[in-house]
Coordinates of C-alpha atoms in Angstrom, one line a residue:
M17 CA -0.1 0.0 -0.1
D18 CA 1.6 3.2 -0.9
S19 CA 2.1 5.9 1.9
T20 CA -0.7 8.6 0.8
L21 CA -3.4 6.2 0.6
K22 CA -1.9 4.3 4.0
L23 CA -2.2 8.0 6.0
A24 CA -5.6 8.6 4.7
R25 CA -7.0 5.3 5.8
Q26 CA -5.1 5.9 9.5
L27 CA -6.8 9.3 9.5
I28 CA -10.0 8.0 8.6
E29 CA -10.1 5.5 11.1
R30 CA -9.9 8.0 14.1
P31 CA -13.7 9.9 14.5
S32 CA -12.3 13.2 14.9
V33 CA -15.9 15.1 15.0
T34 CA -15.6 18.7 15.7
P35 CA -13.6 19.9 17.5
D36 CA -12.0 16.6 18.6
D37 CA -9.0 15.7 16.6
H38 CA -8.9 12.0 17.8
G39 CA -5.0 12.4 17.4
C40 CA -4.7 12.9 13.6
Q41 CA -2.8 15.7 13.7
T42 CA -0.1 14.0 16.4
L43 CA 0.0 11.1 13.7
M44 CA 0.8 13.7 10.8
A45 CA 3.2 15.3 13.3
E46 CA 5.0 12.1 13.7
R47 CA 5.3 11.5 9.9
L48 CA 6.3 15.0 9.1
D49 CA 9.1 14.8 11.7
R50 CA 10.8 11.9 10.8
G51 CA 10.8 14.0 7.2
G52 CA 12.6 16.7 9.0
F53 CA 10.0 19.1 9.5
E54 CA 9.8 21.4 13.0
I55 CA 6.4 20.5 14.7
R56 CA 4.6 22.9 16.7
H57 CA 1.5 22.0 18.5
L58 CA -1.1 25.3 19.2
P59 CA -4.0 24.2 20.9
F60 CA -6.3 26.8 21.8
G61 CA -9.5 26.4 23.9
Q62 CA -10.9 22.8 22.8
V63 CA -9.3 23.0 19.4
S64 CA -6.0 21.2 18.5
N65 CA -3.7 23.1 15.8
L66 CA -0.6 21.8 13.9
W67 CA 2.2 24.3 12.8
A68 CA 5.3 22.2 10.8
T69 CA 8.3 23.8 8.9
H70 CA 10.9 23.1 6.9
G71 CA 13.4 26.0 5.7
N72 CA 13.8 29.5 6.7
G73 CA 12.5 32.9 5.9
A74 CA 10.8 34.0 3.0
P75 CA 8.3 33.0 0.8
V76 CA 6.4 31.4 3.4
L77 CA 4.4 28.5 1.0
V78 CA 1.3 27.0 3.6
F79 CA -0.4 23.9 3.0
A80 CA -3.2 24.0 4.9
G81 CA -6.4 21.9 5.9
H82 CA -8.4 20.8 8.7
S83 CA -8.4 17.8 10.9
D84 CA -12.4 17.8 12.0
V85 CA -15.2 16.3 10.2
V86 CA -19.1 16.4 10.5
P87 CA -21.0 13.9 12.0
P88 CA -21.2 10.6 9.8
G89 CA -25.0 10.2 10.2
P90 CA -26.9 7.1 10.9
E91 CA -24.2 4.3 10.4
S92 CA -27.0 2.4 8.8
R93 CA -26.8 4.2 6.1
W94 CA -23.5 3.6 4.9
S95 CA -22.3 0.6 2.7
V96 CA -19.4 0.3 5.1
P97 CA -18.7 1.7 8.8
P98 CA -18.2 5.5 8.2
F99 CA -14.8 5.7 10.2
A100 CA -13.1 2.1 8.7
G101 CA -11.3 3.5 6.1
A102 CA -12.1 0.9 3.6
V103 CA -11.1 0.4 0.1
L104 CA -13.3 -1.2 -2.3
D105 CA -13.0 -1.4 -5.6
E106 CA -10.1 1.4 -5.7
W107 CA -12.7 3.9 -3.9
L108 CA -11.6 5.0 -0.3
Y109 CA -14.6 5.2 1.9
G110 CA -15.2 7.0 5.3
R111 CA -16.5 10.4 6.8
G112 CA -13.7 13.3 5.8
A113 CA -12.3 10.9 2.3
I114 CA -13.0 13.9 1.0
D115 CA -13.4 16.8 3.3
M116 CA -10.4 16.5 4.1
K117 CA -8.3 13.9 5.2
G118 CA -7.5 12.6 1.7
A119 CA -6.3 15.9 0.7
L120 CA -4.1 16.2 4.4
A121 CA -2.6 12.9 3.5
A122 CA -1.2 13.9 0.0
M123 CA -0.3 17.2 1.4
V124 CA 1.8 15.7 3.9
E125 CA 3.5 12.9 1.9
A126 CA 3.9 15.5 -0.7
A127 CA 5.6 18.1 1.6
V128 CA 8.0 15.0 2.9
A129 CA 8.6 13.6 -0.3
Y130 CA 9.3 17.1 -1.5
V131 CA 12.0 18.2 1.0
A132 CA 13.8 14.7 0.7
T133 CA 14.9 15.2 -3.1
R134 CA 14.6 19.4 -2.2
P135 CA 16.5 19.5 1.4
T136 CA 18.3 23.1 0.8
H137 CA 15.0 24.4 -1.1
A138 CA 14.9 28.4 -0.8
G139 CA 12.1 30.0 1.6
T140 CA 9.8 28.0 3.7
L141 CA 7.6 25.2 3.1
A142 CA 4.9 25.0 6.2
L143 CA 1.7 22.9 6.9
L144 CA -1.3 24.2 8.8
V145 CA -4.2 22.0 10.2
T146 CA -6.7 22.7 12.2
S147 CA -9.4 20.6 14.0
D148 CA -11.8 23.8 13.9
E149 CA -13.0 24.4 10.6
E150 CA -16.4 22.6 10.1
G151 CA -17.4 24.4 13.5
A152 CA -17.2 27.6 15.0
A153 CA -13.7 28.0 13.4
V154 CA -12.7 30.7 15.8
D155 CA -9.6 28.9 17.7
G156 CA -8.6 27.6 14.6
T157 CA -6.4 29.1 11.7
S158 CA -7.5 32.3 11.9
R159 CA -6.0 32.2 15.8
V160 CA -3.1 30.7 14.5
L161 CA -2.4 33.0 11.8
S162 CA -3.3 35.6 14.1
H163 CA -0.5 34.2 16.5
L164 CA 2.1 33.7 13.9
R165 CA 1.7 37.0 12.7
E166 CA 2.6 38.4 16.1
Q167 CA 5.7 36.2 16.1
G168 CA 6.8 38.4 12.7
I169 CA 5.6 35.3 10.4
S170 CA 4.0 36.6 7.3
V171 CA 2.5 34.0 4.8
M172 CA 2.9 34.7 1.0
G173 CA 1.0 32.1 -0.3
A174 CA -1.7 29.5 0.6
V175 CA -2.9 25.9 -1.0
I176 CA -5.9 25.4 0.7
G177 CA -7.0 21.5 0.5
E178 CA -10.7 22.1 0.7
P179 CA -12.5 19.8 -2.2
S180 CA -12.4 22.4 -5.5
S181 CA -12.4 19.9 -8.3
R182 CA -15.1 18.8 -10.2
T183 CA -14.8 15.4 -11.8
R184 CA -11.1 14.3 -11.2
A185 CA -8.4 16.2 -8.6
G186 CA -7.0 19.4 -10.7
D187 CA -9.4 20.2 -13.0
A188 CA -10.6 23.0 -11.2
I189 CA -9.2 25.6 -8.4
R190 CA -11.0 27.9 -5.7
I191 CA -9.8 31.5 -6.0
G192 CA -12.6 33.0 -3.7
R193 CA -15.7 32.8 -2.0
R194 CA -19.0 34.2 -0.8
G195 CA -19.7 35.5 2.1
S196 CA -22.3 33.6 4.6
L197 CA -24.8 35.6 6.9
S198 CA -27.6 33.5 9.0
G199 CA -30.4 35.2 11.0
Q200 CA -33.1 33.9 13.2
I201 CA -36.0 35.8 13.6
R202 CA -39.0 35.7 15.6
I203 CA -42.3 37.6 15.1
E204 CA -44.9 37.8 17.2
G205 CA -48.9 38.8 16.2
M206 CA -52.5 38.4 17.6
P207 CA -53.0 35.1 18.3
G208 CA -56.7 33.6 18.7
H209 CA -59.6 31.6 16.4
V210 CA -58.9 31.8 12.7
A211 CA -62.7 33.5 12.4
Y212 CA -61.8 36.3 14.3
V213 CA -57.9 37.5 14.1
P214 CA -57.5 40.1 11.6
H215 CA -55.1 39.3 8.1
E216 CA -52.5 41.9 9.4
S217 CA -52.3 40.5 12.9
N218 CA -51.5 36.9 12.3
A219 CA -48.0 36.2 13.0
V220 CA -46.9 33.7 10.1
H221 CA -48.5 36.0 7.8
R222 CA -46.5 39.1 9.3
L223 CA -43.2 36.3 8.7
M224 CA -44.2 35.6 5.1
T225 CA -44.3 39.1 4.2
F226 CA -40.5 39.8 5.8
L227 CA -39.0 36.3 4.1
T228 CA -40.8 37.3 0.8
Q229 CA -39.1 40.8 1.0
C230 CA -35.6 38.9 1.5
L231 CA -36.1 37.1 -1.3
D232 CA -36.4 40.3 -3.3
L233 CA -33.1 41.4 -1.9
G234 CA -31.8 38.0 -3.7
T235 CA -31.9 39.3 -7.1
G236 CA -29.5 42.6 -6.4
A237 CA -25.8 42.7 -5.6
V238 CA -23.9 41.4 -9.1
H239 CA -20.1 40.8 -9.3
T240 CA -19.1 39.8 -12.7
Q241 CA -16.9 36.8 -11.4
F242 CA -19.4 35.4 -8.6
P243 CA -22.6 34.1 -8.5
P244 CA -25.2 36.9 -7.4
L245 CA -26.3 37.2 -3.8
S246 CA -28.6 34.6 -2.6
F247 CA -31.6 34.2 0.2
H248 CA -32.6 30.7 1.4
V249 CA -35.0 29.9 4.4
T250 CA -33.7 27.2 5.8
S251 CA -36.5 26.5 8.1
I252 CA -39.9 28.0 9.5
G253 CA -42.3 27.2 12.5
A254 CA -44.9 28.4 14.5
D255 CA -46.9 26.7 17.9
D256 CA -49.1 24.4 16.9
I257 CA -52.0 24.7 19.3
S258 CA -54.7 23.9 17.2
R259 CA -55.9 24.0 13.3
N260 CA -58.5 26.5 14.0
V261 CA -56.2 28.6 16.3
V262 CA -53.8 32.0 15.3
P263 CA -50.1 31.1 16.8
A264 CA -48.8 33.9 19.0
E265 CA -45.7 33.8 16.9
A266 CA -43.8 32.9 14.3
R267 CA -39.7 31.9 13.7
A268 CA -37.8 31.4 10.8
D269 CA -34.2 30.6 10.0
F270 CA -32.2 32.1 7.3
N271 CA -28.8 32.2 5.5
F272 CA -27.5 35.1 2.7
R273 CA -24.5 33.8 0.6
Y274 CA -23.4 37.4 -0.7
P275 CA -20.3 38.2 -3.4
P276 CA -18.0 41.3 -2.9
P277 CA -17.9 43.9 -2.2
V278 CA -21.3 43.4 -0.2
T279 CA -20.9 43.3 3.5
S280 CA -22.3 41.6 5.8
Q281 CA -23.4 45.4 8.1
E282 CA -25.1 46.4 4.4
L283 CA -27.1 43.6 4.0
E284 CA -28.0 44.0 8.4
N285 CA -29.0 47.3 7.6
Q286 CA -31.3 46.5 4.8
I287 CA -33.3 43.8 6.9
Q288 CA -33.6 46.4 9.6
Q289 CA -35.5 48.9 7.4
L290 CA -37.5 45.9 6.1
L291 CA -38.3 45.1 9.8
E292 CA -39.4 48.9 10.2
N293 CA -42.1 47.9 7.9
I294 CA -43.3 44.9 10.0
Q295 CA -46.3 45.2 12.7
G296 CA -46.0 43.8 16.0
P297 CA -43.3 43.1 18.5
H298 CA -40.2 40.7 17.1
E299 CA -36.5 39.7 18.1
L300 CA -33.7 39.3 15.3
H301 CA -30.2 37.2 16.1
W302 CA -27.5 37.4 13.5
R303 CA -24.6 35.2 13.0
R304 CA -21.9 35.9 10.4
S305 CA -20.2 32.9 9.5
A306 CA -17.8 34.3 6.6
D307 CA -16.9 37.1 5.1
P308 CA -16.3 36.8 1.0
Y309 CA -12.6 36.7 -0.4
L310 CA -11.2 36.9 -4.1
S311 CA -7.7 36.3 -3.5
F312 CA -5.4 38.4 -6.4
P313 CA -3.8 36.6 -9.6
G314 CA 0.0 36.1 -8.6
R315 CA 2.9 33.7 -8.0
L316 CA 1.0 30.9 -6.8
R317 CA -2.0 31.1 -9.5
T318 CA 1.0 31.2 -11.8
C319 CA 2.7 28.0 -10.4
T320 CA -0.6 26.1 -9.9
S321 CA -1.9 26.6 -13.2
A322 CA 1.1 25.6 -14.9
V323 CA 1.8 22.5 -13.0
L324 CA -2.0 21.4 -13.8
Q325 CA -1.5 22.2 -17.8
E326 CA 1.6 20.2 -17.0
K327 CA 0.6 17.2 -15.4
L328 CA -3.4 17.0 -16.5
G329 CA -2.9 18.2 -20.2
C330 CA -5.4 21.4 -19.6
K331 CA -5.9 24.6 -18.1
P332 CA -7.8 24.5 -14.8
E333 CA -11.6 26.1 -14.5
L334 CA -10.9 29.1 -11.7
R335 CA -14.3 28.8 -9.3
V336 CA -15.6 31.2 -6.7
D337 CA -19.0 29.0 -5.6
G338 CA -19.6 26.3 -2.8
G339 CA -19.6 27.0 0.7
T340 CA -17.3 29.0 3.1
S341 CA -13.8 27.8 3.6
D342 CA -10.5 29.1 6.0
G343 CA -8.7 30.7 2.6
R344 CA -10.8 34.0 4.2
F345 CA -8.4 34.2 6.7
F346 CA -5.4 33.8 4.6
A347 CA -6.9 36.1 2.3
A348 CA -7.5 38.7 5.1
L349 CA -4.2 39.1 6.0
G350 CA -2.5 39.7 2.3
S351 CA -1.8 36.3 1.4
E352 CA -2.6 34.7 -1.9
V353 CA -4.6 32.0 -2.0
V354 CA -5.5 28.8 -4.1
E355 CA -8.2 26.0 -3.3
L356 CA -7.1 22.6 -4.9
G357 CA -8.6 19.5 -3.6
L358 CA -10.5 16.6 -4.3
P359 CA -14.0 16.2 -6.3
S360 CA -16.7 17.4 -4.1
E361 CA -19.2 15.0 -5.5
R362 CA -20.1 13.4 -2.3
L363 CA -19.1 15.7 0.3
H364 CA -20.5 15.2 3.7
A365 CA -23.0 12.9 2.1
C366 CA -23.2 9.0 3.3
D367 CA -21.0 6.8 1.7
E368 CA -18.3 9.6 1.3
R369 CA -15.8 8.3 -1.0
V370 CA -12.8 9.4 -2.9
A371 CA -10.6 7.5 -6.1
V372 CA -7.5 6.0 -5.1
S373 CA -6.3 7.2 -8.3
D374 CA -7.3 11.1 -7.3
L375 CA -5.3 10.9 -4.2
H376 CA -2.1 9.9 -5.9
V377 CA -2.6 12.5 -8.5
L378 CA -3.4 15.3 -5.5
H379 CA 0.2 14.2 -4.4
D380 CA 1.9 14.8 -7.4
L381 CA 0.1 18.1 -7.8
Y382 CA 0.8 19.4 -4.4
R383 CA 4.7 18.3 -4.6
K384 CA 5.4 19.7 -8.4
I385 CA 3.5 23.3 -6.9
A386 CA 5.9 23.2 -4.2
E387 CA 9.1 22.6 -6.6
R388 CA 7.9 25.4 -8.6
Y389 CA 6.9 28.0 -6.1
L390 CA 10.4 27.3 -3.9
N391 CA 13.0 26.9 -6.8
E392 CA 11.7 29.2 -9.6
D393 CA 11.6 32.8 -10.2
V394 CA 8.0 32.5 -11.5
R395 CA 7.0 36.2 -13.1

């Protein structure tokens, strides 16, 4: 069994549901230590973080990812146990196979292989791994980058191992992400018999009016490289007393995905204006998940595109769709960001799986990117 597949299986076997790393980073640290990397564990709160480096000075190239995974759901819906790391017909199964233990294994083995052949490479090759990406994302990558910045360490380029490809590893890369803003609203009305409550006093009707106006906002902001602003209701409910009783209140959860240059504050201000037209008491609570980012085209994108062209024979598609990622934390500090990982087709699904061949391809891509970035003057 090759080293990348072996490490990926070992990582999947550790049920590292957010924020419990469950020994994944220790396993990776041991492999990197044997490969000559300097290891630092940076725990913050309940979150485990790993910072491993080889070399000195600028430029600093970081391979970044997360060891935590989302819960697997009912095991009965899986063909194999979700944390078994089983290989069937050249497919590696398990929670985290795609997001993103397969990519982590490829990063670790690619980094070790690279420094074995280039022990005196220019600059610094680093790996940053957190167990706080699928959760609150407070004590993970963001906290580590702030800590490194205090020590005078500035990351020039970051390769994020999030699943970014479409049908095969490397056919697409992400260079940005939309922002995410979630809200939870509760609107009160007049409870009573359906025959006697005025239409405008019905809490559910008031909520429906508000949500419809939010949908209209979703047709607004446009960015040439991004999908437009979108709005989705994720849950809706009201007191269920009787079929002929109007409830006293109605509730809903919703989410905006928004492109730059829109900000969360602008959206909150617009929603507040809508609420001024809603009759009756109401409460609104916000959760700001992530700001949008669009990475600038620089040396890292040039190197990555050249490697993909060389190894795969085609230029990668540049994507800005999908959910949020830790790439935003690097971009906010001025680092160039490229997200390159496995195909995302079965991301977070039961029977999450990745083709073993894609693990091998991704390993080779990561190694070649490090080689070009740290050893060639690409303009």
